[in-house]
Amino acid sequence: EAGVTQSPTHLIKTRGQQATLRCSPISGHTSVYWYQQALGLGLQFLLWYDEGEERNRGNFPPRFSGRQFPNYSSELNVNALELEDSALYLCASTNTWDRGYGYTFGSGTRLTVV
Amino acid sequence: SQQGEEDPQALSIQEGENATMNCSYKTSINNLQWYRQNSGRGLVHLILIRSNEREKHSGRLRVTLDTSKKSSSLLITASRAADTASYFCATAVFIVGFYFGSGTKLNVKP
């Protein structure tokens, strides 16, 4: 069974540009979570998608947005990039109806804004 | 904030010793999970404890949960150099989401 897949692995953008990060959950998982992890810090909750809808979002500005597609894959968009957006972006997936077995994480996308 | 806080922030021990990490959180939870992260990559799920459970074991891992104190502890027994990593607790709150603490960096010296 394939795990959670994130692409690209690395992304370098200049300030002011837009970045698009993608996540494919484990087959059968309908919930996708996005987290931002700045270097050496903990994970900050960004967005939660479930069954195609945004269920909750963390304390981030509106230029962080995303969506979930009918196949439950998800996209995170960051507009008007700022230097402090440089971080590891992690995606996790789980089943909606059974949260008892933990969340499966992808390996992340390392975004560098220069 | 619903995020948990781990304590200590960093822990350095000798191989063979036990490592204990603590996590405190602020709201009622459905379950609490511990994850491990190597070198800033993806997280690996270690163990989940539900809100109605008090203790759980998995191999060399022992997790306790005290919902009255809103705290949990992770004990790694007979630590190995390969256990060197960052460890995070995460609280799952139904409908609201899934929140991580700031992590404990464990260094196990050979």
mmCIF file of C-alpha atoms in Angstrom:
data_model
loop_
_atom_site.group_PDB
_atom_site.id
_atom_site.type_symbol
_atom_site.label_atom_id
_atom_site.label_comp_id
_atom_site.label_asym_id
_atom_site.label_seq_id
_atom_site.Cartn_x
_atom_site.Cartn_y
_atom_site.Cartn_z
ATOM 1 C CA GLU A 1 0.000 0.000 0.000
ATOM 2 C CA ALA A 2 1.445 3.366 -0.991
ATOM 3 C CA GLY A 3 1.925 5.876 1.791
ATOM 4 C CA VAL A 4 1.103 9.553 1.779
ATOM 5 C CA THR A 5 2.836 11.159 -1.170
ATOM 6 C CA GLN A 6 3.889 14.779 -1.267
ATOM 7 C CA SER A 7 5.284 16.695 -4.200
ATOM 8 C CA PRO A 8 7.565 18.322 -4.919
ATOM 9 C CA THR A 9 10.189 17.280 -2.386
ATOM 10 C CA HIS A 10 11.920 20.629 -2.612
ATOM 11 C CA LEU A 11 10.688 23.951 -3.943
ATOM 12 C CA ILE A 12 12.574 27.212 -4.283
ATOM 13 C CA LYS A 13 10.631 30.395 -4.932
ATOM 14 C CA THR A 14 11.339 34.093 -4.786
ATOM 15 C CA ARG A 15 9.525 36.498 -2.529
ATOM 16 C CA GLY A 16 6.137 37.525 -3.900
ATOM 17 C CA GLN A 17 5.660 34.409 -6.009
ATOM 18 C CA GLN A 18 3.077 31.690 -5.470
ATOM 19 C CA ALA A 19 3.802 28.119 -4.401
ATOM 20 C CA THR A 20 1.623 25.053 -4.920
ATOM 21 C CA LEU A 21 2.214 21.930 -2.855
ATOM 22 C CA ARG A 22 0.441 18.640 -3.436
ATOM 23 C CA CYS A 23 -0.523 15.703 -1.263
ATOM 24 C CA SER A 24 -1.963 12.302 -2.142
ATOM 25 C CA PRO A 25 -3.410 10.497 0.873
ATOM 26 C CA ILE A 26 -3.404 6.790 1.506
ATOM 27 C CA SER A 27 -6.108 5.046 -0.492
ATOM 28 C CA GLY A 28 -9.322 5.084 1.511
ATOM 29 C CA HIS A 29 -8.321 8.043 3.655
ATOM 30 C CA THR A 30 -10.667 10.982 3.259
ATOM 31 C CA SER A 31 -9.147 13.463 5.709
ATOM 32 C CA VAL A 32 -6.042 15.482 4.911
ATOM 33 C CA TYR A 33 -4.187 17.766 7.297
ATOM 34 C CA TRP A 34 -1.505 20.316 6.423
ATOM 35 C CA TYR A 35 1.175 21.501 8.833
ATOM 36 C CA GLN A 36 4.004 24.007 8.656
ATOM 37 C CA GLN A 37 7.257 23.254 10.438
ATOM 38 C CA ALA A 38 9.799 26.043 10.491
ATOM 39 C CA LEU A 39 13.401 24.959 10.979
ATOM 40 C CA GLY A 40 13.937 23.463 14.429
ATOM 41 C CA LEU A 41 10.400 24.195 15.575
ATOM 42 C CA GLY A 42 7.194 22.280 16.204
ATOM 43 C CA LEU A 43 4.360 21.675 13.780
ATOM 44 C CA GLN A 44 1.858 24.452 13.291
ATOM 45 C CA PHE A 45 -1.607 23.381 12.147
ATOM 46 C CA LEU A 46 -2.527 24.948 8.819
ATOM 47 C CA LEU A 47 -5.599 23.328 7.283
ATOM 48 C CA TRP A 48 -7.861 20.301 7.627
ATOM 49 C CA TYR A 49 -9.865 18.935 4.724
ATOM 50 C CA ASP A 50 -12.437 16.197 5.054
ATOM 51 C CA GLU A 51 -14.699 14.818 2.332
ATOM 52 C CA GLY A 52 -13.779 17.680 0.041
ATOM 53 C CA GLU A 53 -14.532 20.473 2.471
ATOM 54 C CA GLU A 54 -12.356 22.676 4.647
ATOM 55 C CA ARG A 55 -13.196 21.711 8.245
ATOM 56 C CA ASN A 56 -10.831 23.963 10.126
ATOM 57 C CA ARG A 57 -7.834 26.200 9.635
ATOM 58 C CA GLY A 58 -5.057 27.339 11.875
ATOM 59 C CA ASN A 59 -3.931 30.856 12.672
ATOM 60 C CA PHE A 60 -2.475 31.668 9.267
ATOM 61 C CA PRO A 61 -3.217 34.558 6.897
ATOM 62 C CA PRO A 62 -5.644 34.083 3.978
ATOM 63 C CA ARG A 63 -2.779 33.844 1.499
ATOM 64 C CA PHE A 64 -2.472 30.261 2.747
ATOM 65 C CA SER A 65 -5.283 28.353 1.080
ATOM 66 C CA GLY A 66 -5.992 24.964 -0.359
ATOM 67 C CA ARG A 67 -8.518 22.521 -1.582
ATOM 68 C CA GLN A 68 -9.339 18.852 -1.626
ATOM 69 C CA PHE A 69 -10.235 17.117 -4.846
ATOM 70 C CA PRO A 70 -12.884 14.405 -5.411
ATOM 71 C CA ASN A 71 -10.161 11.729 -5.201
ATOM 72 C CA TYR A 72 -9.236 13.182 -1.753
ATOM 73 C CA SER A 73 -5.856 14.458 -2.860
ATOM 74 C CA SER A 74 -5.138 17.965 -1.704
ATOM 75 C CA GLU A 75 -3.322 21.082 -2.757
ATOM 76 C CA LEU A 76 -1.859 23.821 -0.572
ATOM 77 C CA ASN A 77 -1.353 27.224 -2.164
ATOM 78 C CA VAL A 78 0.723 29.986 -0.669
ATOM 79 C CA ASN A 79 0.379 33.346 -2.381
ATOM 80 C CA ALA A 80 2.616 36.410 -2.100
ATOM 81 C CA LEU A 81 5.424 34.370 -0.573
ATOM 82 C CA GLU A 82 7.404 35.890 2.256
ATOM 83 C CA LEU A 83 10.834 34.861 3.507
ATOM 84 C CA GLU A 84 9.338 33.509 6.739
ATOM 85 C CA ASP A 85 7.233 31.049 4.742
ATOM 86 C CA SER A 86 10.383 28.990 4.308
ATOM 87 C CA ALA A 87 9.639 25.740 6.112
ATOM 88 C CA LEU A 88 8.902 22.056 5.804
ATOM 89 C CA TYR A 89 5.264 21.538 4.876
ATOM 90 C CA LEU A 90 3.855 18.217 6.011
ATOM 91 C CA CYS A 91 0.665 16.513 4.961
ATOM 92 C CA ALA A 92 -1.076 13.770 6.938
ATOM 93 C CA SER A 93 -4.084 11.626 6.136
ATOM 94 C CA THR A 94 -6.508 9.488 8.102
ATOM 95 C CA ASN A 95 -9.918 7.878 7.782
ATOM 96 C CA THR A 96 -12.791 10.129 8.674
ATOM 97 C CA TRP A 97 -14.772 7.509 10.512
ATOM 98 C CA ASP A 98 -11.962 5.925 12.487
ATOM 99 C CA ARG A 99 -9.297 8.092 13.998
ATOM 100 C CA GLY A 100 -8.040 5.306 16.211
ATOM 101 C CA TYR A 101 -4.920 4.280 14.353
ATOM 102 C CA GLY A 102 -2.973 7.473 14.080
ATOM 103 C CA TYR A 103 -2.262 9.690 11.180
ATOM 104 C CA THR A 104 0.077 8.832 8.351
ATOM 105 C CA PHE A 105 2.468 11.548 7.286
ATOM 106 C CA GLY A 106 4.175 12.221 4.017
ATOM 107 C CA SER A 107 7.863 13.093 3.868
ATOM 108 C CA GLY A 108 7.099 16.743 3.327
ATOM 109 C CA THR A 109 7.890 19.527 0.893
ATOM 110 C CA ARG A 110 10.803 21.776 1.816
ATOM 111 C CA LEU A 111 9.870 25.276 0.631
ATOM 112 C CA THR A 112 12.628 27.850 0.457
ATOM 113 C CA VAL A 113 11.765 31.470 -0.257
ATOM 114 C CA VAL A 114 14.669 33.636 -1.376
ATOM 115 C CA SER B 1 -4.297 27.400 21.768
ATOM 116 C CA GLN B 2 -5.044 23.705 21.832
ATOM 117 C CA GLN B 3 -1.459 22.759 21.176
ATOM 118 C CA GLY B 4 0.381 20.648 23.668
ATOM 119 C CA GLU B 5 3.705 21.387 25.227
ATOM 120 C CA GLU B 6 6.469 18.847 25.665
ATOM 121 C CA ASP B 7 8.920 18.830 28.470
ATOM 122 C CA PRO B 8 11.883 18.793 28.422
ATOM 123 C CA GLN B 9 12.704 20.539 25.160
ATOM 124 C CA ALA B 10 15.923 18.541 24.913
ATOM 125 C CA LEU B 11 17.139 15.384 26.596
ATOM 126 C CA SER B 12 20.556 13.750 26.394
ATOM 127 C CA ILE B 13 21.130 10.288 27.848
ATOM 128 C CA GLN B 14 23.468 7.326 27.541
ATOM 129 C CA GLU B 15 22.540 4.240 25.583
ATOM 130 C CA GLY B 16 20.737 1.760 27.834
ATOM 131 C CA GLU B 17 19.151 4.420 30.022
ATOM 132 C CA ASN B 18 15.442 5.199 30.050
ATOM 133 C CA ALA B 19 14.098 8.380 28.491
ATOM 134 C CA THR B 20 10.962 10.082 29.769
ATOM 135 C CA MET B 21 9.170 12.873 27.953
ATOM 136 C CA ASN B 22 6.103 14.701 29.153
ATOM 137 C CA CYS B 23 3.286 16.418 27.317
ATOM 138 C CA SER B 24 0.677 18.798 28.655
ATOM 139 C CA TYR B 25 -2.384 20.038 26.801
ATOM 140 C CA LYS B 26 -5.226 22.450 27.414
ATOM 141 C CA THR B 27 -8.556 21.073 26.211
ATOM 142 C CA SER B 28 -10.519 17.841 26.407
ATOM 143 C CA ILE B 29 -9.311 15.348 23.850
ATOM 144 C CA ASN B 30 -10.472 12.225 22.052
ATOM 145 C CA ASN B 31 -7.019 10.686 21.957
ATOM 146 C CA LEU B 32 -3.374 11.571 22.298
ATOM 147 C CA GLN B 33 -0.672 10.302 20.011
ATOM 148 C CA TRP B 34 3.104 10.271 20.057
ATOM 149 C CA TYR B 35 5.175 10.678 16.928
ATOM 150 C CA ARG B 36 8.844 10.528 16.097
ATOM 151 C CA GLN B 37 10.666 12.666 13.549
ATOM 152 C CA ASN B 38 14.131 11.987 12.224
ATOM 153 C CA SER B 39 16.203 14.822 10.782
ATOM 154 C CA GLY B 40 13.323 17.126 9.860
ATOM 155 C CA ARG B 41 11.543 14.613 7.675
ATOM 156 C CA GLY B 42 8.061 13.090 7.911
ATOM 157 C CA LEU B 43 6.645 11.964 11.212
ATOM 158 C CA VAL B 44 6.196 8.337 12.175
ATOM 159 C CA HIS B 45 3.297 7.320 14.367
ATOM 160 C CA LEU B 46 4.448 5.544 17.525
ATOM 161 C CA ILE B 47 1.469 4.986 19.762
ATOM 162 C CA LEU B 48 -2.071 6.216 20.373
ATOM 163 C CA ILE B 49 -3.851 6.332 23.705
ATOM 164 C CA ARG B 50 -7.553 7.052 23.930
ATOM 165 C CA SER B 51 -9.046 9.416 26.467
ATOM 166 C CA ASN B 52 -10.552 6.518 28.437
ATOM 167 C CA GLU B 53 -7.232 4.693 28.713
ATOM 168 C CA ARG B 54 -4.587 5.321 31.351
ATOM 169 C CA GLU B 55 -1.607 3.345 30.145
ATOM 170 C CA LYS B 56 -0.467 1.662 26.978
ATOM 171 C CA HIS B 57 2.600 -0.320 25.952
ATOM 172 C CA SER B 58 4.230 -0.995 22.623
ATOM 173 C CA GLY B 59 7.580 -2.730 22.651
ATOM 174 C CA ARG B 60 9.985 -0.485 24.562
ATOM 175 C CA LEU B 61 7.441 2.326 24.673
ATOM 176 C CA ARG B 62 5.127 3.047 27.574
ATOM 177 C CA VAL B 63 2.605 5.864 27.440
ATOM 178 C CA THR B 64 0.482 7.141 30.294
ATOM 179 C CA LEU B 65 -2.405 9.562 30.155
ATOM 180 C CA ASP B 66 -3.857 11.570 33.028
ATOM 181 C CA THR B 67 -6.898 13.416 31.727
ATOM 182 C CA SER B 68 -7.498 15.105 35.084
ATOM 183 C CA LYS B 69 -4.089 16.761 34.815
ATOM 184 C CA LYS B 70 -4.264 17.012 31.032
ATOM 185 C CA SER B 71 -0.883 15.392 30.712
ATOM 186 C CA SER B 72 0.810 12.403 29.162
ATOM 187 C CA SER B 73 4.228 10.835 29.382
ATOM 188 C CA LEU B 74 6.250 8.726 26.975
ATOM 189 C CA LEU B 75 8.831 6.373 28.412
ATOM 190 C CA ILE B 76 11.414 4.737 26.168
ATOM 191 C CA THR B 77 13.162 1.948 28.030
ATOM 192 C CA ALA B 78 16.688 0.694 27.333
ATOM 193 C CA SER B 79 17.299 3.462 24.824
ATOM 194 C CA ARG B 80 19.477 2.955 21.767
ATOM 195 C CA ALA B 81 21.479 5.384 19.659
ATOM 196 C CA ALA B 82 18.893 4.813 16.913
ATOM 197 C CA ASP B 83 16.233 6.360 19.171
ATOM 198 C CA THR B 84 17.875 9.749 18.646
ATOM 199 C CA ALA B 85 15.127 11.899 17.128
ATOM 200 C CA SER B 86 12.534 14.517 17.956
ATOM 201 C CA TYR B 87 9.409 13.267 19.674
ATOM 202 C CA PHE B 88 6.063 15.038 19.454
ATOM 203 C CA CYS B 89 2.783 14.541 21.210
ATOM 204 C CA ALA B 90 -0.394 15.346 19.311
ATOM 205 C CA THR B 91 -3.890 15.772 20.649
ATOM 206 C CA ALA B 92 -6.911 14.824 18.589
ATOM 207 C CA VAL B 93 -10.069 16.770 19.265
ATOM 208 C CA PHE B 94 -13.098 15.575 17.353
ATOM 209 C CA ILE B 95 -14.431 18.152 14.879
ATOM 210 C CA VAL B 96 -11.689 20.616 15.799
ATOM 211 C CA GLY B 97 -8.570 18.927 14.556
ATOM 212 C CA PHE B 98 -5.205 17.548 15.439
ATOM 213 C CA TYR B 99 -2.581 19.604 17.235
ATOM 214 C CA PHE B 100 1.085 19.038 17.955
ATOM 215 C CA GLY B 101 3.301 20.098 20.800
ATOM 216 C CA SER B 102 6.669 21.726 20.366
ATOM 217 C CA GLY B 103 8.612 18.493 20.643
ATOM 218 C CA THR B 104 11.423 16.970 22.679
ATOM 219 C CA LYS B 105 14.806 16.437 21.045
ATOM 220 C CA LEU B 106 16.252 13.210 22.337
ATOM 221 C CA ASN B 107 19.948 12.461 21.936
ATOM 222 C CA VAL B 108 21.069 8.974 22.907
ATOM 223 C CA LYS B 109 24.836 8.758 23.182
ATOM 224 C CA PRO B 110 26.482 5.428 22.306
#
